[in-house]
Amino acid sequence: MSAPKASPGCAVGILGLFMIVPFVVAHWVEDSFHHDPGGHSTALKTLLNSPLEKKTAPMVVPDPVEGAKVRTLREFYSRRAYPGAPPVIPHPAGREDLMGDSCLTCHAQGGYVPKYNAFTPLSPHPEKSNCRQCHVPQSGKAKGFVSNWSKVNPPKRGQSAMGGSPPRIPHTLQLRENCASCHVGPSAVEEIRVSHPERENCQQCHVPRTTQELFRSSLGKKVDGR
Amino acid sequence: MIRRELLKAMALASAATAASTLVPGVAFADLPEETNTDVQWKKTPCRFCGVGCGLLVGVQKGRAVAVKGDPACSVNKGLACVKGYHSIQVLYGNDRLKKAYVRKDGVMVETPIKDALDLVASKMKETISQHGKDAVSIYGSGQWTIPDGYCASKLFKGCIGTNNVEANARLCMASAVTGFLTTFGKDEPMGCYEDIDHADVFVTWGNNMAEMHPVLFSRVLDRRAKKPGVEIIDLATRTTRTSHAANHSFLFKPQTDLAVANAICHELFEKGMVNEEFVKKYTAFKKGKTNIGYGLEDGFAFKDKMESIDLKEFKTFLADYTPEKVEVISGVPASDIRYMAKLFGDPRKKVVSFWCMGANQHTRGTWINNLIYNIHLLTGKISQPGNGPFSLTGQPSACGTVREVGTLTHKLPYGVVMKEAARRKAAEIWNVPYENIPSKPTYHTVEMFRALDRGDIKFMWIQVTNPMVTMPKLNRYRPGAQKDGRFVVVSDIYPTPTTDVADVILPSACWIEREGMYGNSERRTAHFEQMLQPPGEAMSDTWQLIEVAKRLGYSKQFPYTPKDHIEQIYEEYRLFHKGKTHNMAPYEVLQKESGVVWPYVDGKSTLWRYNSKYDPACDATKDFDFYGKPEGKAFILARPFEDAPEKPDKEYPFWLNTGRVIEHWHSGSMTRRIPTLHQAVPEAYVELNPVDAKAMGIKHGEGVKLVTRRGKIEMPASVGGRGTPPEGMVFVPFFDENHLINNLTLDAFCPISKQPDYKKCAVRVEKA
């Protein structure tokens, strides 16, 4: 296997070529604004109740480029105000007058970027095109104002209910329902790369900690029964 | 199939190598991981804009630690924007106000809050006894919770007996209110956000929705992605992210939206696209006064007078607005005007109009609101799913607290002070003598700050707003507030240019550090519980008002208990809105739901008002019933194009336009203390058109000097940045207290709404 050929700017890797993004988009967009007065959006319910297979692309992993930089988990979390926060844009962000349509040229496709000697992290929600609604660059020039914000630690990995059973998914799936985008491929953070990407139906074995994560507390009492 | 198998095999091989170290159950040593993930998620509306997204805040060990969009909230369905996701960081700025401060010999001295509240009350008593009731005032905001505003109105209007109650929402949506009242007789939009999921065409009128209402704009984009042929039309004075996302962007010269709207109506008649049956049954033609002035002088007064006209007269009025004539006035090509008229007039297309500050901060703000309604009324595209004019708001509770509670000089929680019935109702619910409530409005916001400057007002209590950044023509109003004999109390969570002019600073509890409710643009009232303890002696604005009310001797009117006061106040307030046209959901329902839309009748929200299919307040024998006006007929109003008071000239050859950016909220006192947002846009700048910049030899990042008749300022240039003004215009965001652009702006306002126009004055631009 050979590495994807580099092209100026952002190279589209094998991964990109076979990611069936429109398929994912169609499903999510279709459901995303149907209101369900009983609780969660239909999209989330569908997500939780149906095999993930329909929603994700085939988990195709191109060979890493020799010497390509790989983000560490520490870097991954350093770009977020808290685990689960939208990451900031860690590189010069191009045209400021656009909402971010150009972001998806790279982040919907993935691939090796010679300029950064790294693989482009994939967006788990490429159907959303107003990228800068949530992701903003950091100038590093701001002065004044000290914050006492303290980050909570990221969730523990490998939380198995019993020794050796498949670990649960320790984070919310909101806007991150496509497991492969973060857990598979050379752009994935090494510590959270999955060892068995060929088993596409993640939630067959890995159960989200949904009750606590997705049910809000009602009247000050927790309703998740934990 | 073969390819798929091959890929799987490839994946297996490479991933096995790449991830061979990942063993479930084994943690990696160098990163501390959370073992106790017992985070409780609690619902709240977002602290920031008027969209009113539902958020879930994760609380752990007494601190807010994370945010996610509330999937159960129909506004945003699990999505938020960068401000919402980072909103909780606003609680943790190092310089949070935790104690009260009192000015002694010019220096702010830390003081126990009880003593500070004593001083506030005694100063109020003293001022009233020496100068009368109308010498004391309160100035709040659309970020007041509903109970904050309610207590302020009850204390000042009901107990003390002055109509000196205003809120910063006067600066942001007063024209929307008067637009609604003049056309429909009832405030607030008829439709709801669900309109987005049904519409075919979206027209944004001077509204950079991609940045200012991002979550709704994403919903618009989703709609367009889902349905072929859906179009977004951006009608603007400056090219923004919204313009780039739109299918068409039409730029008009400042103020000429009035002419463009009339030209669309002209074309609707010309091409027979008027819905004649709808117009005949459900509308009435009217005209008001013209040449109505700009309010630039102190004590300016104006009262509109409506006269009936007939269809023929209305058409005659429109004759001045042929697309060709308006092309000359507005710069919008006649063909583009016709294109828009065709979209509005096509019976197969559902059309939603959106607008916010572009239309409202306008010296003819009421008129442009009226004119947008005219288009929707003439085509009958209103009060139906996917069809409707939708006035967006800027603040989380501009609707909930300012418009519905009525924290404006002329308003009561239901009705206006001028109406005896409204005063009687308020007096009864408030348990005060009817005579207490004065029947005449006093000062609207601009005039209130002028009165402070003149000395007619001696005492002002400012809560949850930062007028020393946000008032226009600050070079007059800041020194005015600092004059001898003025006493200014400021309740806030951080030091600001407004606390700089204060005699007393009261530390406030912020958002989820107390219980409260906000009301968003679509008439949705959303409750949040107290999730956290406020720092130090910080106290909710509601409770500050109650404490002062008690000290003034109004314990009988403020009998609320610390534990249940929000429920008690809300249930009392709800009495004002009983009935099918405005009923509010009970407290218990608000606790359970992620916001509830009013009118809430028989346990159900009314999503489309004035349509008898959805609205139980309508006359059921008619399809539509605009019950705020006589005979259920909405007004189609003849409102002409009248120019701006100060236009570019030889000495000041550019337009100065001001506004916001997505990252920052209003005056920046909160968002600049949120590290992610502050680092994203660390300071204000002046946007120049590249042609103008080149002509003046100004490059991106270089210093620029702006000079108006009121003041001057230096700031870095932005050329080819986020937004691009047309040639002859510059744009400056107002969030940065280090670059106070409002020293330069003009305090001209719409004579009907009294809302100032921050978008248009004349400026000279020089290389610094």
Coordinates of N, CA and C in Angstrom, one line a residue, chain A residues 1 18 29-30 32-35 39-41 44 53 58-61 63 73-74 77 81-82 86 88 95-99 128-130 132-134 136-150 152-158 167 172 174-175 190-195 197-198 200 209 212-214 216-217 219-220 222 226, chain B residues 3-4 7-8 10-12 14-15 18-19 22 24-25 28 30-34 37-43 56 60 63-69 71-72 74 77-82 85-86 88-89 92-94 197 210 214-215 217-219 221-222 226 241 244-245 529 591-592 594 662-663 672-673 675-676 678-680 682 721-722:
Chain A
M1 N 0.8 -1.2 0.0 CA 0.0 0.0 0.0 C 0.9 1.2 0.0
F18 N -13.6 7.4 -0.7 CA -14.7 6.4 -0.5 C -15.6 6.7 0.7
V29 N -29.7 15.2 8.0 CA -30.4 16.4 7.7 C -31.9 16.2 7.7
E30 N -32.2 15.0 7.1 CA -33.6 14.7 7.0 C -34.3 14.7 8.4
S32 N -33.0 16.0 11.2 CA -32.5 16.8 12.3 C -33.5 17.9 12.8
F33 N -34.5 18.2 12.0 CA -35.3 19.2 12.6 C -36.8 18.8 12.7
H34 N -37.0 17.5 12.8 CA -38.3 17.0 13.2 C -38.5 17.1 14.7
H35 N -39.4 17.8 15.1 CA -39.6 18.0 16.5 C -40.3 16.8 17.1
G39 N -39.3 14.5 23.7 CA -38.0 14.5 24.3 C -37.0 14.8 23.2
H40 N -36.2 13.8 22.8 CA -35.1 14.0 21.9 C -35.6 14.2 20.5
S41 N -34.7 14.8 19.7 CA -35.0 14.9 18.3 C -35.1 13.5 17.7
L44 N -31.8 11.9 17.0 CA -31.1 11.2 18.1 C -31.6 9.8 18.4
E53 N -24.5 1.3 11.1 CA -24.0 1.1 9.7 C -24.5 2.0 8.7
P58 N -17.9 3.4 5.1 CA -17.1 2.3 5.4 C -15.8 2.8 6.1
M59 N -15.4 2.0 7.0 CA -14.2 2.5 7.8 C -12.9 2.1 7.0
V60 N -12.5 3.0 6.3 CA -11.3 2.7 5.4 C -10.1 3.4 6.0
V61 N -9.1 2.7 6.1 CA -7.9 3.4 6.7 C -6.7 3.4 5.8
D63 N -2.9 4.0 4.6 CA -1.7 3.8 5.4 C -1.1 5.2 5.8
L73 N -3.5 12.9 22.5 CA -4.7 13.2 23.2 C -4.7 14.5 24.0
R74 N -3.5 14.8 24.4 CA -3.3 16.1 25.1 C -3.5 17.3 24.2
Y77 N -7.3 17.6 23.5 CA -8.1 18.3 24.5 C -7.7 19.8 24.7
A81 N -12.3 23.9 25.2 CA -12.5 24.6 26.5 C -12.9 23.5 27.6
Y82 N -13.5 22.5 27.1 CA -13.8 21.4 28.1 C -14.1 20.1 27.2
P86 N -16.7 22.5 21.2 CA -16.2 22.6 19.8 C -14.7 23.0 19.8
V88 N -11.2 24.7 18.7 CA -10.8 25.9 18.0 C -10.1 25.6 16.7
R95 N -10.2 32.5 4.4 CA -11.1 33.7 4.2 C -12.1 33.9 5.3
E96 N -12.0 35.1 5.9 CA -12.8 35.3 7.1 C -14.2 35.7 6.7
D97 N -14.4 36.0 5.4 CA -15.8 36.5 5.1 C -16.7 35.3 4.7
L98 N -16.2 34.1 4.8 CA -17.0 33.0 4.6 C -17.4 32.3 5.9
M99 N -18.5 31.6 5.9 CA -18.9 30.9 7.1 C -18.0 29.7 7.4
K128 N -23.1 20.1 8.4 CA -23.2 21.4 8.9 C -22.2 22.3 8.2
S129 N -22.6 23.4 7.5 CA -21.7 24.1 6.7 C -21.3 25.5 7.3
N130 N -22.0 25.9 8.3 CA -21.7 27.2 9.0 C -20.6 26.9 10.1
R132 N -17.9 28.3 11.2 CA -17.5 29.3 12.1 C -18.6 29.7 13.1
Q133 N -19.7 29.1 13.0 CA -20.7 29.3 14.0 C -20.2 28.7 15.4
C134 N -19.4 27.7 15.3 CA -18.9 27.1 16.5 C -17.4 27.0 16.6
V136 N -13.7 28.7 16.0 CA -13.1 30.0 15.7 C -11.6 29.9 15.9
P137 N -10.9 30.7 15.1 CA -9.4 30.7 15.3 C -9.0 31.5 16.5
Q138 N -7.8 31.3 17.0 CA -7.4 32.0 18.1 C -6.2 32.9 17.7
S139 N -6.4 34.2 18.0 CA -5.3 35.1 17.5 C -4.1 35.1 18.3
G140 N -4.2 34.7 19.6 CA -3.1 34.8 20.5 C -2.7 36.2 20.9
K141 N -3.5 37.2 20.4 CA -3.1 38.6 20.6 C -3.9 39.3 21.7
A142 N -4.9 38.6 22.2 CA -5.8 39.2 23.1 C -5.1 39.5 24.4
K143 N -5.4 40.7 24.9 CA -4.7 41.1 26.2 C -5.8 41.4 27.2
G144 N -5.4 41.4 28.5 CA -6.3 41.7 29.6 C -7.2 40.5 29.9
F145 N -8.0 40.6 30.9 CA -9.0 39.6 31.3 C -8.3 38.3 31.7
V146 N -8.3 38.0 32.9 CA -7.8 36.7 33.4 C -9.0 35.8 33.7
S147 N -8.9 34.6 33.3 CA -10.1 33.7 33.6 C -9.7 32.7 34.7
N148 N -10.6 32.4 35.6 CA -10.4 31.4 36.5 C -11.1 30.1 36.1
W149 N -11.4 30.0 34.8 CA -12.0 28.8 34.3 C -11.0 27.6 34.5
S150 N -11.6 26.5 35.0 CA -10.7 25.3 35.1 C -11.4 24.2 34.3
V152 N -12.4 20.5 33.3 CA -12.5 19.2 34.0 C -11.7 18.2 33.2
N153 N -11.4 17.2 33.8 CA -10.6 16.2 33.1 C -11.4 15.4 32.1
P154 N -10.8 15.0 31.1 CA -11.6 14.2 30.1 C -12.1 12.9 30.7
P155 N -13.1 12.3 30.1 CA -13.6 11.1 30.6 C -12.6 10.0 30.5
K156 N -12.7 9.1 31.5 CA -11.8 8.0 31.5 C -12.1 7.0 30.3
R157 N -11.0 6.5 29.8 CA -11.2 5.6 28.7 C -11.4 4.2 29.2
G158 N -11.9 3.3 28.4 CA -12.0 1.9 28.7 C -12.8 1.6 29.9
P167 N -15.7 -1.5 26.2 CA -15.9 -0.3 27.0 C -17.1 0.5 26.4
T172 N -21.0 12.2 24.8 CA -22.2 12.4 24.2 C -22.0 12.1 22.7
Q174 N -24.1 13.6 20.5 CA -24.6 14.8 19.8 C -23.5 15.4 18.8
L175 N -23.8 15.5 17.6 CA -22.9 16.0 16.5 C -21.7 15.2 16.4
E190 N -4.0 9.0 18.3 CA -3.5 7.6 18.5 C -4.2 6.9 19.7
E191 N -4.3 7.6 20.8 CA -4.8 6.9 22.0 C -6.2 6.4 21.8
I192 N -7.0 7.1 20.9 CA -8.4 6.7 20.8 C -8.7 6.0 19.5
R193 N -7.7 5.6 18.8 CA -7.9 4.9 17.5 C -8.4 3.5 17.9
V194 N -9.4 3.1 17.1 CA -10.0 1.8 17.4 C -9.2 0.7 16.8
S195 N -9.1 -0.4 17.5 CA -8.2 -1.5 17.0 C -8.9 -2.4 16.0
P197 N -11.4 -1.5 13.2 CA -12.3 -0.6 12.4 C -13.2 -1.4 11.4
E198 N -12.8 -2.6 11.2 CA -13.6 -3.4 10.2 C -14.9 -3.8 10.8
E200 N -18.0 -2.5 11.7 CA -18.5 -1.2 11.5 C -19.6 -0.8 12.5
R209 N -23.1 6.0 27.3 CA -23.6 6.3 28.6 C -24.8 7.2 28.5
Q212 N -27.3 9.2 31.4 CA -26.8 10.4 32.1 C -26.5 11.5 31.1
E213 N -25.9 11.1 30.0 CA -25.5 12.1 29.0 C -26.7 12.7 28.3
L214 N -27.7 12.0 28.0 CA -28.7 12.6 27.1 C -30.0 13.0 27.8
R216 N -31.8 15.1 30.5 CA -31.5 16.2 31.4 C -32.1 15.9 32.8
S217 N -31.6 16.6 33.7 CA -32.2 16.5 35.0 C -33.5 17.3 35.0
L219 N -36.6 19.0 37.2 CA -37.0 19.5 38.6 C -36.0 19.2 39.6
G220 N -34.7 19.3 39.2 CA -33.6 19.2 40.1 C -33.3 17.8 40.5
K222 N -32.4 13.9 39.3 CA -31.9 13.2 38.1 C -32.9 12.1 37.8
R226 N -29.7 6.4 37.7 CA -28.4 5.8 38.2 C -28.2 6.0 39.7
Chain B
R3 N -14.4 -4.3 -4.0 CA -13.6 -3.2 -3.4 C -13.8 -3.1 -1.9
R4 N -15.0 -3.3 -1.5 CA -15.3 -3.2 -0.1 C -14.6 -4.2 0.7
L7 N -11.0 -3.1 0.8 CA -10.8 -2.0 1.7 C -10.8 -2.4 3.2
K8 N -11.7 -3.4 3.4 CA -11.7 -3.8 4.8 C -10.4 -4.5 5.2
M10 N -7.5 -3.9 3.9 CA -6.5 -2.9 4.1 C -6.6 -2.2 5.4
A11 N -7.9 -1.9 5.7 CA -8.1 -1.2 7.0 C -7.6 -2.1 8.2
L12 N -7.9 -3.3 8.1 CA -7.5 -4.2 9.2 C -6.0 -4.2 9.4
S14 N -3.7 -1.9 8.3 CA -3.1 -0.7 8.7 C -3.6 -0.2 10.1
A15 N -4.8 -0.4 10.4 CA -5.3 0.0 11.7 C -4.7 -0.8 12.8
A18 N -1.5 0.8 13.5 CA -1.7 2.1 14.0 C -2.2 2.1 15.5
A19 N -3.1 1.2 15.7 CA -3.8 1.2 17.0 C -3.4 0.1 17.9
L22 N -3.8 0.4 21.6 CA -5.0 0.7 22.3 C -5.6 -0.6 22.9
P24 N -8.5 -1.7 25.5 CA -9.6 -1.2 26.3 C -9.3 -1.5 27.8
G25 N -9.6 -0.6 28.6 CA -9.5 -0.8 30.0 C -8.2 -0.3 30.6
F28 N -4.0 5.6 29.9 CA -2.7 6.1 29.5 C -2.2 7.0 30.6
D30 N 0.0 9.7 31.0 CA 0.4 11.1 31.1 C -0.8 12.1 31.2
L31 N -2.0 11.6 30.9 CA -3.1 12.6 30.9 C -4.0 12.2 32.1
P32 N -4.3 13.2 33.0 CA -5.2 12.8 34.1 C -6.6 12.6 33.5
E33 N -7.2 11.6 33.9 CA -8.6 11.3 33.4 C -9.6 11.4 34.6
E34 N -10.8 11.8 34.2 CA -11.8 11.9 35.2 C -12.3 10.6 35.6
T37 N -17.3 10.9 36.9 CA -17.9 11.6 35.8 C -19.4 12.0 36.2
D38 N -19.6 12.2 37.4 CA -21.0 12.4 37.9 C -21.4 13.9 37.6
V39 N -21.5 14.2 36.3 CA -21.9 15.5 35.9 C -23.4 15.5 35.8
Q40 N -24.0 16.5 36.4 CA -25.5 16.7 36.3 C -25.8 17.7 35.2
W41 N -26.7 17.3 34.3 CA -27.0 18.2 33.1 C -28.4 18.9 33.4
K42 N -28.4 20.2 33.4 CA -29.6 20.9 33.7 C -29.9 21.9 32.5
K43 N -31.2 22.1 32.3 CA -31.6 22.8 31.1 C -31.7 24.3 31.4
L56 N -28.0 22.5 27.7 CA -27.8 21.7 28.9 C -26.5 22.1 29.5
Q60 N -20.8 20.1 38.0 CA -20.0 19.1 38.8 C -19.4 19.8 39.9
R63 N -19.6 23.6 40.2 CA -19.1 24.5 39.1 C -19.8 24.0 37.8
A64 N -20.0 25.0 36.9 CA -20.4 24.6 35.5 C -19.2 24.2 34.8
V65 N -19.3 23.0 34.2 CA -18.1 22.5 33.5 C -18.2 22.2 32.0
A66 N -19.4 22.1 31.5 CA -19.6 21.8 30.1 C -21.0 22.2 29.7
V67 N -21.1 22.4 28.3 CA -22.4 22.8 27.7 C -22.6 21.9 26.5
K68 N -23.9 21.6 26.3 CA -24.3 21.0 25.0 C -25.7 21.5 24.7
G69 N -26.0 21.5 23.4 CA -27.3 21.9 22.9 C -28.3 21.0 23.5
P71 N -31.2 18.7 23.0 CA -31.9 18.0 21.9 C -33.4 18.1 22.1
A72 N -33.9 18.4 23.3 CA -35.3 18.4 23.5 C -35.9 19.8 23.2
S74 N -36.9 22.7 20.8 CA -37.3 22.7 19.4 C -36.6 23.9 18.7
K77 N -32.6 22.2 18.7 CA -32.5 20.7 18.5 C -31.1 20.2 18.7
G78 N -30.4 20.6 19.7 CA -29.2 20.1 20.1 C -28.0 20.8 19.6
L79 N -28.2 21.9 18.7 CA -27.1 22.6 18.2 C -26.9 23.9 19.0
A80 N -25.7 24.5 19.1 CA -25.5 25.8 19.7 C -24.5 26.6 18.9
C81 N -24.1 27.8 19.3 CA -23.1 28.5 18.6 C -21.9 28.7 19.5
V82 N -20.8 29.3 19.0 CA -19.6 29.4 19.8 C -19.8 30.1 21.1
Y85 N -21.7 27.6 23.4 CA -20.9 26.5 23.9 C -19.9 27.0 25.0
H86 N -19.5 28.3 24.9 CA -18.5 28.8 25.8 C -19.2 29.7 26.9
I88 N -20.7 29.3 29.7 CA -20.5 29.2 31.1 C -19.1 29.8 31.6
Q89 N -18.2 30.0 30.7 CA -16.9 30.6 31.1 C -17.1 32.0 31.6
Y92 N -16.6 32.8 35.3 CA -15.4 32.6 36.0 C -14.3 33.6 35.6
G93 N -14.6 34.8 35.2 CA -13.6 35.8 35.0 C -13.0 36.2 36.4
N94 N -11.7 36.5 36.3 CA -11.0 36.7 37.6 C -11.5 38.0 38.3
D197 N -38.8 25.5 8.5 CA -38.8 24.2 8.0 C -39.8 24.0 6.8
A210 N -26.1 35.0 9.6 CA -25.1 33.9 9.7 C -24.3 34.2 11.0
P214 N -26.9 32.7 14.4 CA -26.3 31.6 13.7 C -27.0 30.2 13.7
V215 N -27.6 29.9 14.9 CA -28.3 28.6 14.9 C -29.5 28.6 14.0
F217 N -29.8 30.4 11.4 CA -29.3 30.5 10.0 C -28.9 29.1 9.6
S218 N -28.3 28.3 10.5 CA -28.0 26.9 10.1 C -29.3 26.1 9.8
R219 N -30.4 26.5 10.5 CA -31.6 25.8 10.2 C -32.1 26.2 8.8
L221 N -30.1 27.0 6.4 CA -29.2 26.3 5.5 C -29.6 24.8 5.3
D222 N -30.0 24.2 6.4 CA -30.5 22.8 6.4 C -31.7 22.7 5.5
K226 N -32.0 20.5 2.1 CA -33.0 19.4 2.0 C -33.9 19.6 0.8
R241 N -21.0 37.5 5.8 CA -21.0 36.1 5.6 C -22.4 35.6 5.2
H244 N -22.5 36.0 1.4 CA -21.8 34.9 0.7 C -22.6 33.6 0.7
A245 N -23.3 33.4 1.8 CA -24.1 32.1 1.8 C -25.4 32.2 1.0
E529 N -33.3 26.9 36.4 CA -33.3 26.8 37.9 C -31.9 27.4 38.3
Q591 N -41.1 24.6 34.1 CA -40.0 23.8 34.8 C -39.7 22.5 34.0
K592 N -40.7 21.9 33.4 CA -40.5 20.6 32.7 C -40.1 20.8 31.3
S594 N -38.5 22.6 27.7 CA -37.4 23.4 27.2 C -38.0 24.7 26.5
I662 N -20.0 37.6 15.4 CA -20.6 36.4 16.1 C -20.0 36.1 17.4
E663 N -18.7 36.4 17.6 CA -18.0 36.0 18.8 C -18.4 36.9 20.0
R672 N -15.7 39.1 26.2 CA -14.3 39.4 26.3 C -13.6 38.7 27.5
R673 N -14.4 38.3 28.4 CA -13.9 37.5 29.5 C -14.0 36.0 29.3
P675 N -12.3 33.2 27.3 CA -11.0 33.2 26.6 C -11.1 32.8 25.1
T676 N -11.9 31.8 24.8 CA -11.9 31.4 23.4 C -12.5 32.5 22.5
H678 N -12.5 35.9 23.3 CA -11.6 37.0 23.3 C -10.4 36.8 22.4
Q679 N -9.9 35.6 22.4 CA -8.8 35.3 21.5 C -9.2 35.3 20.1
A680 N -10.4 35.0 19.8 CA -10.9 34.9 18.4 C -10.9 36.3 17.8
P682 N -9.9 39.8 19.3 CA -9.4 40.5 20.5 C -9.7 42.0 20.5
G721 N -11.4 41.6 5.2 CA -11.7 40.7 6.4 C -13.1 40.1 6.4
R722 N -13.7 40.2 7.5 CA -14.9 39.5 7.7 C -16.1 40.1 6.9

